[in-house]
Every structure is written in structure tokens, then in C-alpha cells.
Amino acid sequence: MRKADRLFQIIQILRRTNRPVTAAAIAEEIEVSRRSVYRDIADLIGQGVPIVGEAGFGYLLDPTYDMPPLMLTPDEIEAIVLGVQWVAGRGDKALSAAARDVVSKIAAVIPERLRPYIAEPSVEAKPGTITPTHTVDTNELRHAIREDRKLRLRYRSDTGEETERIVWPVILGYSEATCLIVAWCELRQDFRHFRTDRMLKIEVLEASNGLRKGDLRRRWERWREEQPSRSDH
């Protein structure tokens, strides 16, 4: 690995966390000695990169530090391409188009030497389209999630029972052949999973969930940690 690439990778490692990262952890990830990491950290600091910390404690990068986001490595490009392939084959129409647009935008701005990693990547998602069957517009579901809006949902359970719920959607999840939303259900007073192919009708309400931005997701993450196997509809 060239030194310039190594320095860039160290910055990336520090950017992805708000906790100190030890030289040993950095060395293990980029497969160099700790002595090399110490020298590289000193070089970065000498170049004005705002890194604080010391050997034995760990290093932190100032969160306000800005670096051009499209200084991508080949591995990062191929990770994006792989994700785009998966979404294009399994997402809804709007997300599939958006995924292809992302690759076009990246290809237009990265250096010429990196474009082969997009045109001929060494990775590939399983070919074919496995788009989940939706009975509702998933664009509306994503809108409700982004805007913290409540949903009125007419839903058919796996036993055929139909109910109407008011839910607070958290996230839209995709698997190989199904798509579902995770939401706080006012009827059950708990988090529930609702498959999009069992939704008979949805209405995005004007009412918000009344929480601060991000609070609902944090509550769901705590719930998931406490009850990892629970997914009752």
C-alpha cells in the first residue's frame, strides 16, 4: 500500500468513530506495524490534520475536520458498486433508478485511473431481479419515515385478519424477497413489523410522532437489543 493511501485509510478509520482508536487496532486493520502507525500519525499531524491522543491511549480525529468525500479507494468503490447492484435488483423502481444514478455521478467525478473499478468490478451481486411484491407505494412509506409522520395502515395478518392501525414508522427494510416497515403500533403499544405485501391501504397523516428527530429510532434500537427475537405483527 502506498504511503498516501495508508494515510488516507488512517483518516477514514478515525472518521468512522467518536471513540479513541489505538495504534494496535489501526495497525491490524491496515496490516502494518504499530511503529509505522505512530510515524504516519505524526506525519498527518504535521500536515495539519487535527488528530489528538497518544500512544497507549488512542487517537481521535476532530469531528469538524473536512476532507473531500470522493477521495475513494478501489475497495470503497467496489463496495458501492456491490450495494448498487443489490438495490437495483431488489429495491423498488425509484430506489433502483437512484442507485444507478449514484454510480453515474461517482464515475463522472472520480479520477480516470479509478473508473475501471466501476466498469469492471471484481465483485458482483447475484444476477436477476427479486423485487418484493408491494401493494402500496413505498415512496410514501419512505416519505413518512423521513418526515416523522404517522401512518394510517390497513393490514392483513398472516392468518387473514384485517385490522386498521395508526403506526409510527421507523425504517423500511429489505430482504431477498420481502420488504417490511418497522413501526411503533398505537394499537399494540409496542414495536411491530409490517410486510408491504400485506398492506391493503396506507395514508400518510399530517400528524407527526411528536418526538425529537432520531428519538423514535433510538427507542427502536434499544427495544431490538432487549428483545432481538421478537417480530410479531
mmCIF file of C-alpha atoms in Angstrom:
data_model
loop_
_atom_site.group_PDB
_atom_site.id
_atom_site.type_symbol
_atom_site.label_atom_id
_atom_site.label_comp_id
_atom_site.label_asym_id
_atom_site.label_seq_id
_atom_site.Cartn_x
_atom_site.Cartn_y
_atom_site.Cartn_z
ATOM 1 C CA MET A 1 0.000 0.000 0.000
ATOM 2 C CA ARG A 2 1.356 3.422 -0.968
ATOM 3 C CA LYS A 3 2.005 5.801 1.911
ATOM 4 C CA ALA A 4 -0.577 8.297 0.584
ATOM 5 C CA ASP A 5 -3.208 5.542 0.519
ATOM 6 C CA ARG A 6 -2.193 4.448 4.019
ATOM 7 C CA LEU A 7 -2.536 7.967 5.419
ATOM 8 C CA PHE A 8 -5.938 8.298 3.799
ATOM 9 C CA GLN A 9 -7.036 4.970 5.262
ATOM 10 C CA ILE A 10 -5.965 6.030 8.766
ATOM 11 C CA ILE A 11 -8.096 9.160 8.442
ATOM 12 C CA GLN A 12 -11.031 7.012 7.319
ATOM 13 C CA ILE A 13 -10.636 4.709 10.327
ATOM 14 C CA LEU A 14 -10.649 7.684 12.690
ATOM 15 C CA ARG A 15 -13.597 9.342 10.916
ATOM 16 C CA ARG A 16 -15.917 6.392 11.424
ATOM 17 C CA THR A 17 -15.942 6.567 15.239
ATOM 18 C CA ASN A 18 -16.119 9.103 18.053
ATOM 19 C CA ARG A 19 -14.030 6.937 20.383
ATOM 20 C CA PRO A 20 -10.233 6.747 20.620
ATOM 21 C CA VAL A 21 -8.692 4.187 18.272
ATOM 22 C CA THR A 22 -5.446 2.577 19.363
ATOM 23 C CA ALA A 23 -2.404 2.266 17.141
ATOM 24 C CA ALA A 24 -2.678 -1.513 17.540
ATOM 25 C CA ALA A 25 -6.225 -1.513 16.117
ATOM 26 C CA ILE A 26 -5.198 0.699 13.206
ATOM 27 C CA ALA A 27 -2.132 -1.430 12.520
ATOM 28 C CA GLU A 28 -4.202 -4.615 12.460
ATOM 29 C CA GLU A 29 -6.746 -3.171 10.016
ATOM 30 C CA ILE A 30 -4.268 -1.776 7.504
ATOM 31 C CA GLU A 31 -1.743 -4.586 8.090
ATOM 32 C CA VAL A 32 1.306 -2.590 9.104
ATOM 33 C CA SER A 33 3.363 -2.347 12.295
ATOM 34 C CA ARG A 34 2.412 -0.087 15.174
ATOM 35 C CA ARG A 35 5.682 1.761 14.646
ATOM 36 C CA SER A 36 4.502 2.628 11.118
ATOM 37 C CA VAL A 37 1.196 3.869 12.517
ATOM 38 C CA TYR A 38 2.981 6.115 15.007
ATOM 39 C CA ARG A 39 5.060 7.607 12.173
ATOM 40 C CA ASP A 40 2.002 8.052 9.953
ATOM 41 C CA ILE A 41 0.012 9.740 12.724
ATOM 42 C CA ALA A 42 2.927 12.115 13.313
ATOM 43 C CA ASP A 43 3.058 12.877 9.576
ATOM 44 C CA LEU A 44 -0.694 13.605 9.490
ATOM 45 C CA ILE A 45 -0.460 15.906 12.493
ATOM 46 C CA GLY A 46 2.495 17.624 10.845
ATOM 47 C CA GLN A 47 0.339 18.198 7.760
ATOM 48 C CA GLY A 48 -2.313 19.910 9.875
ATOM 49 C CA VAL A 49 -4.785 17.063 10.296
ATOM 50 C CA PRO A 50 -6.434 17.654 13.722
ATOM 51 C CA ILE A 51 -5.684 14.361 15.460
ATOM 52 C CA VAL A 52 -5.404 14.232 19.246
ATOM 53 C CA GLY A 53 -4.254 11.420 21.505
ATOM 54 C CA GLU A 54 -1.135 9.485 22.309
ATOM 55 C CA ALA A 55 0.401 6.032 22.184
ATOM 56 C CA GLY A 56 -1.279 3.642 24.608
ATOM 57 C CA PHE A 57 -4.438 5.741 24.834
ATOM 58 C CA GLY A 58 -5.646 6.023 21.279
ATOM 59 C CA TYR A 59 -6.295 8.688 18.694
ATOM 60 C CA LEU A 60 -9.288 10.877 17.888
ATOM 61 C CA LEU A 61 -9.981 12.954 14.797
ATOM 62 C CA ASP A 62 -11.635 16.338 15.280
ATOM 63 C CA PRO A 63 -15.229 15.776 14.009
ATOM 64 C CA THR A 64 -15.183 19.154 12.243
ATOM 65 C CA TYR A 65 -12.313 18.042 10.005
ATOM 66 C CA ASP A 66 -13.449 18.030 6.398
ATOM 67 C CA MET A 67 -11.969 16.031 3.584
ATOM 68 C CA PRO A 68 -13.251 15.733 0.010
ATOM 69 C CA PRO A 69 -15.777 12.855 0.243
ATOM 70 C CA LEU A 70 -14.927 11.367 -3.152
ATOM 71 C CA MET A 71 -11.305 10.539 -2.403
ATOM 72 C CA LEU A 72 -12.315 6.901 -2.746
ATOM 73 C CA THR A 73 -10.191 3.775 -2.623
ATOM 74 C CA PRO A 74 -10.766 0.826 -5.010
ATOM 75 C CA ASP A 75 -12.304 -1.180 -2.146
ATOM 76 C CA GLU A 76 -14.715 1.648 -1.338
ATOM 77 C CA ILE A 77 -15.746 1.975 -4.986
ATOM 78 C CA GLU A 78 -16.386 -1.745 -5.308
ATOM 79 C CA ALA A 79 -18.377 -1.750 -2.058
ATOM 80 C CA ILE A 80 -20.600 0.972 -3.534
ATOM 81 C CA VAL A 81 -20.957 -0.912 -6.827
ATOM 82 C CA LEU A 82 -21.924 -4.102 -4.991
ATOM 83 C CA GLY A 83 -24.548 -2.237 -2.965
ATOM 84 C CA VAL A 84 -25.903 -0.594 -6.109
ATOM 85 C CA GLN A 85 -26.198 -3.970 -7.831
ATOM 86 C CA TRP A 86 -28.168 -5.352 -4.896
ATOM 87 C CA VAL A 87 -30.533 -2.361 -4.712
ATOM 88 C CA ALA A 88 -31.040 -2.242 -8.476
ATOM 89 C CA GLY A 89 -32.130 -5.874 -8.433
ATOM 90 C CA ARG A 90 -34.244 -5.841 -5.287
ATOM 91 C CA GLY A 91 -35.402 -2.321 -4.468
ATOM 92 C CA ASP A 92 -38.478 -0.539 -5.733
ATOM 93 C CA LYS A 93 -38.471 1.356 -9.024
ATOM 94 C CA ALA A 94 -37.440 4.714 -7.531
ATOM 95 C CA LEU A 95 -34.608 3.255 -5.427
ATOM 96 C CA SER A 96 -33.335 1.159 -8.341
ATOM 97 C CA ALA A 97 -33.105 4.245 -10.539
ATOM 98 C CA ALA A 98 -31.472 6.230 -7.732
ATOM 99 C CA ALA A 99 -28.868 3.501 -7.238
ATOM 100 C CA ARG A 100 -27.881 3.584 -10.906
ATOM 101 C CA ASP A 101 -27.745 7.384 -10.814
ATOM 102 C CA VAL A 102 -25.320 7.252 -7.872
ATOM 103 C CA VAL A 103 -22.838 5.178 -9.855
ATOM 104 C CA SER A 104 -23.101 7.556 -12.820
ATOM 105 C CA LYS A 105 -22.390 10.549 -10.590
ATOM 106 C CA ILE A 106 -19.401 8.861 -8.954
ATOM 107 C CA ALA A 107 -17.986 7.808 -12.326
ATOM 108 C CA ALA A 108 -18.227 11.405 -13.532
ATOM 109 C CA VAL A 109 -16.093 12.870 -10.728
ATOM 110 C CA ILE A 110 -13.515 10.253 -9.740
ATOM 111 C CA PRO A 111 -10.080 10.189 -11.421
ATOM 112 C CA GLU A 112 -9.752 8.290 -14.697
ATOM 113 C CA ARG A 113 -7.491 5.679 -13.067
ATOM 114 C CA LEU A 114 -10.343 4.607 -10.736
ATOM 115 C CA ARG A 115 -13.089 4.258 -13.351
ATOM 116 C CA PRO A 116 -12.195 0.641 -14.255
ATOM 117 C CA TYR A 117 -13.287 -0.355 -10.741
ATOM 118 C CA ILE A 118 -16.793 0.761 -11.718
ATOM 119 C CA ALA A 119 -16.772 -0.547 -15.282
ATOM 120 C CA GLU A 120 -15.217 -3.925 -14.413
ATOM 121 C CA PRO A 121 -15.517 -4.500 -10.639
ATOM 122 C CA SER A 122 -14.140 -7.648 -9.041
ATOM 123 C CA VAL A 123 -17.410 -8.176 -7.132
ATOM 124 C CA GLU A 124 -20.968 -8.848 -8.227
ATOM 125 C CA ALA A 125 -24.334 -9.397 -6.571
ATOM 126 C CA LYS A 126 -26.296 -12.436 -7.689
ATOM 127 C CA PRO A 127 -27.805 -11.586 -11.093
ATOM 128 C CA GLY A 128 -31.537 -11.270 -11.557
ATOM 129 C CA THR A 129 -34.344 -9.214 -10.168
ATOM 130 C CA ILE A 130 -36.016 -10.305 -6.931
ATOM 131 C CA THR A 131 -38.186 -7.268 -6.367
ATOM 132 C CA PRO A 132 -40.528 -7.735 -3.381
ATOM 133 C CA THR A 133 -44.227 -7.544 -4.178
ATOM 134 C CA HIS A 134 -45.635 -4.248 -2.921
ATOM 135 C CA THR A 135 -49.343 -3.492 -2.663
ATOM 136 C CA VAL A 136 -48.615 0.124 -1.672
ATOM 137 C CA ASP A 137 -46.288 2.907 -2.806
ATOM 138 C CA THR A 138 -43.048 2.521 -0.857
ATOM 139 C CA ASN A 139 -42.137 6.113 -1.771
ATOM 140 C CA GLU A 140 -44.924 7.187 0.582
ATOM 141 C CA LEU A 141 -43.532 4.969 3.320
ATOM 142 C CA ARG A 142 -40.085 6.495 2.957
ATOM 143 C CA HIS A 143 -41.615 9.979 2.991
ATOM 144 C CA ALA A 144 -43.416 9.227 6.247
ATOM 145 C CA ILE A 145 -40.190 7.939 7.820
ATOM 146 C CA ARG A 146 -38.130 10.940 6.714
ATOM 147 C CA GLU A 147 -40.750 13.436 7.897
ATOM 148 C CA ASP A 148 -41.575 11.597 11.178
ATOM 149 C CA ARG A 149 -45.217 11.326 10.097
ATOM 150 C CA LYS A 150 -47.742 8.851 11.400
ATOM 151 C CA LEU A 151 -49.325 6.296 9.069
ATOM 152 C CA ARG A 152 -52.876 5.006 8.954
ATOM 153 C CA LEU A 153 -52.472 1.415 7.855
ATOM 154 C CA ARG A 154 -54.994 -1.188 6.722
ATOM 155 C CA TYR A 155 -53.218 -4.503 7.232
ATOM 156 C CA ARG A 156 -53.869 -8.210 6.666
ATOM 157 C CA SER A 157 -52.025 -10.561 9.031
ATOM 158 C CA ASP A 158 -50.623 -13.947 8.039
ATOM 159 C CA THR A 159 -53.850 -15.521 9.335
ATOM 160 C CA GLY A 160 -56.007 -13.315 7.088
ATOM 161 C CA GLU A 161 -57.267 -10.995 9.845
ATOM 162 C CA GLU A 162 -57.660 -7.384 8.708
ATOM 163 C CA THR A 163 -57.052 -4.506 11.110
ATOM 164 C CA GLU A 164 -56.583 -0.761 10.896
ATOM 165 C CA ARG A 165 -53.641 0.700 12.780
ATOM 166 C CA ILE A 166 -52.020 4.040 13.424
ATOM 167 C CA VAL A 167 -48.280 3.449 13.385
ATOM 168 C CA TRP A 168 -45.095 5.495 13.693
ATOM 169 C CA PRO A 169 -42.739 4.111 11.018
ATOM 170 C CA VAL A 170 -39.047 3.800 11.882
ATOM 171 C CA ILE A 171 -37.337 2.102 8.948
ATOM 172 C CA LEU A 172 -38.096 0.332 5.678
ATOM 173 C CA GLY A 173 -36.242 -2.961 5.488
ATOM 174 C CA TYR A 174 -35.456 -5.216 2.523
ATOM 175 C CA SER A 175 -34.560 -8.893 2.423
ATOM 176 C CA GLU A 176 -34.125 -11.164 -0.591
ATOM 177 C CA ALA A 177 -37.848 -11.498 -1.326
ATOM 178 C CA THR A 178 -39.763 -9.386 1.200
ATOM 179 C CA CYS A 179 -39.974 -5.797 2.318
ATOM 180 C CA LEU A 180 -41.341 -4.512 5.615
ATOM 181 C CA ILE A 181 -41.548 -1.471 7.833
ATOM 182 C CA VAL A 182 -40.663 -1.422 11.488
ATOM 183 C CA ALA A 183 -43.052 0.844 13.371
ATOM 184 C CA TRP A 184 -44.408 1.731 16.781
ATOM 185 C CA CYS A 185 -48.010 0.499 16.787
ATOM 186 C CA GLU A 186 -50.504 2.610 18.760
ATOM 187 C CA LEU A 187 -52.892 -0.363 18.968
ATOM 188 C CA ARG A 188 -50.325 -2.741 20.465
ATOM 189 C CA GLN A 189 -48.290 -0.062 22.259
ATOM 190 C CA ASP A 190 -45.137 -1.746 21.073
ATOM 191 C CA PHE A 191 -42.875 -2.048 18.045
ATOM 192 C CA ARG A 192 -44.094 -4.318 15.271
ATOM 193 C CA HIS A 193 -43.035 -5.409 11.775
ATOM 194 C CA PHE A 194 -45.463 -4.953 8.861
ATOM 195 C CA ARG A 195 -44.816 -6.548 5.460
ATOM 196 C CA THR A 196 -45.565 -4.306 2.499
ATOM 197 C CA ASP A 197 -47.215 -7.140 0.545
ATOM 198 C CA ARG A 198 -49.842 -7.422 3.318
ATOM 199 C CA MET A 199 -50.675 -3.717 3.398
ATOM 200 C CA LEU A 200 -54.078 -3.101 1.876
ATOM 201 C CA LYS A 201 -54.018 0.676 2.163
ATOM 202 C CA ILE A 202 -51.817 3.375 3.656
ATOM 203 C CA GLU A 203 -52.336 7.056 4.373
ATOM 204 C CA VAL A 204 -49.566 9.394 5.446
ATOM 205 C CA LEU A 205 -51.091 11.605 8.137
ATOM 206 C CA GLU A 206 -50.301 15.246 8.810
ATOM 207 C CA ALA A 207 -49.673 14.403 12.463
ATOM 208 C CA SER A 208 -46.071 13.789 13.472
ATOM 209 C CA ASN A 209 -44.992 11.312 16.126
ATOM 210 C CA GLY A 210 -44.223 14.258 18.428
ATOM 211 C CA LEU A 211 -40.692 13.115 19.219
ATOM 212 C CA ARG A 212 -37.393 14.855 18.650
ATOM 213 C CA LYS A 213 -35.584 13.881 15.456
ATOM 214 C CA GLY A 214 -33.954 10.489 15.899
ATOM 215 C CA ASP A 215 -35.677 9.626 19.201
ATOM 216 C CA LEU A 216 -38.001 7.002 17.703
ATOM 217 C CA ARG A 217 -35.134 5.201 16.011
ATOM 218 C CA ARG A 218 -33.082 5.203 19.210
ATOM 219 C CA ARG A 219 -36.054 3.727 21.112
ATOM 220 C CA TRP A 220 -36.396 1.008 18.493
ATOM 221 C CA GLU A 221 -32.670 0.196 18.682
ATOM 222 C CA ARG A 222 -32.918 -0.198 22.468
ATOM 223 C CA TRP A 223 -36.022 -2.379 22.047
ATOM 224 C CA ARG A 224 -34.248 -4.531 19.461
ATOM 225 C CA GLU A 225 -31.295 -5.084 21.784
ATOM 226 C CA GLU A 226 -33.605 -6.128 24.628
ATOM 227 C CA GLN A 227 -35.858 -8.395 22.508
ATOM 228 C CA PRO A 228 -33.834 -9.494 19.475
ATOM 229 C CA SER A 229 -36.070 -12.428 18.519
ATOM 230 C CA ARG A 230 -39.394 -10.642 18.734
ATOM 231 C CA SER A 231 -41.083 -9.743 15.410
ATOM 232 C CA ASP A 232 -44.791 -10.367 15.955
ATOM 233 C CA HIS A 233 -47.149 -8.483 13.604
#
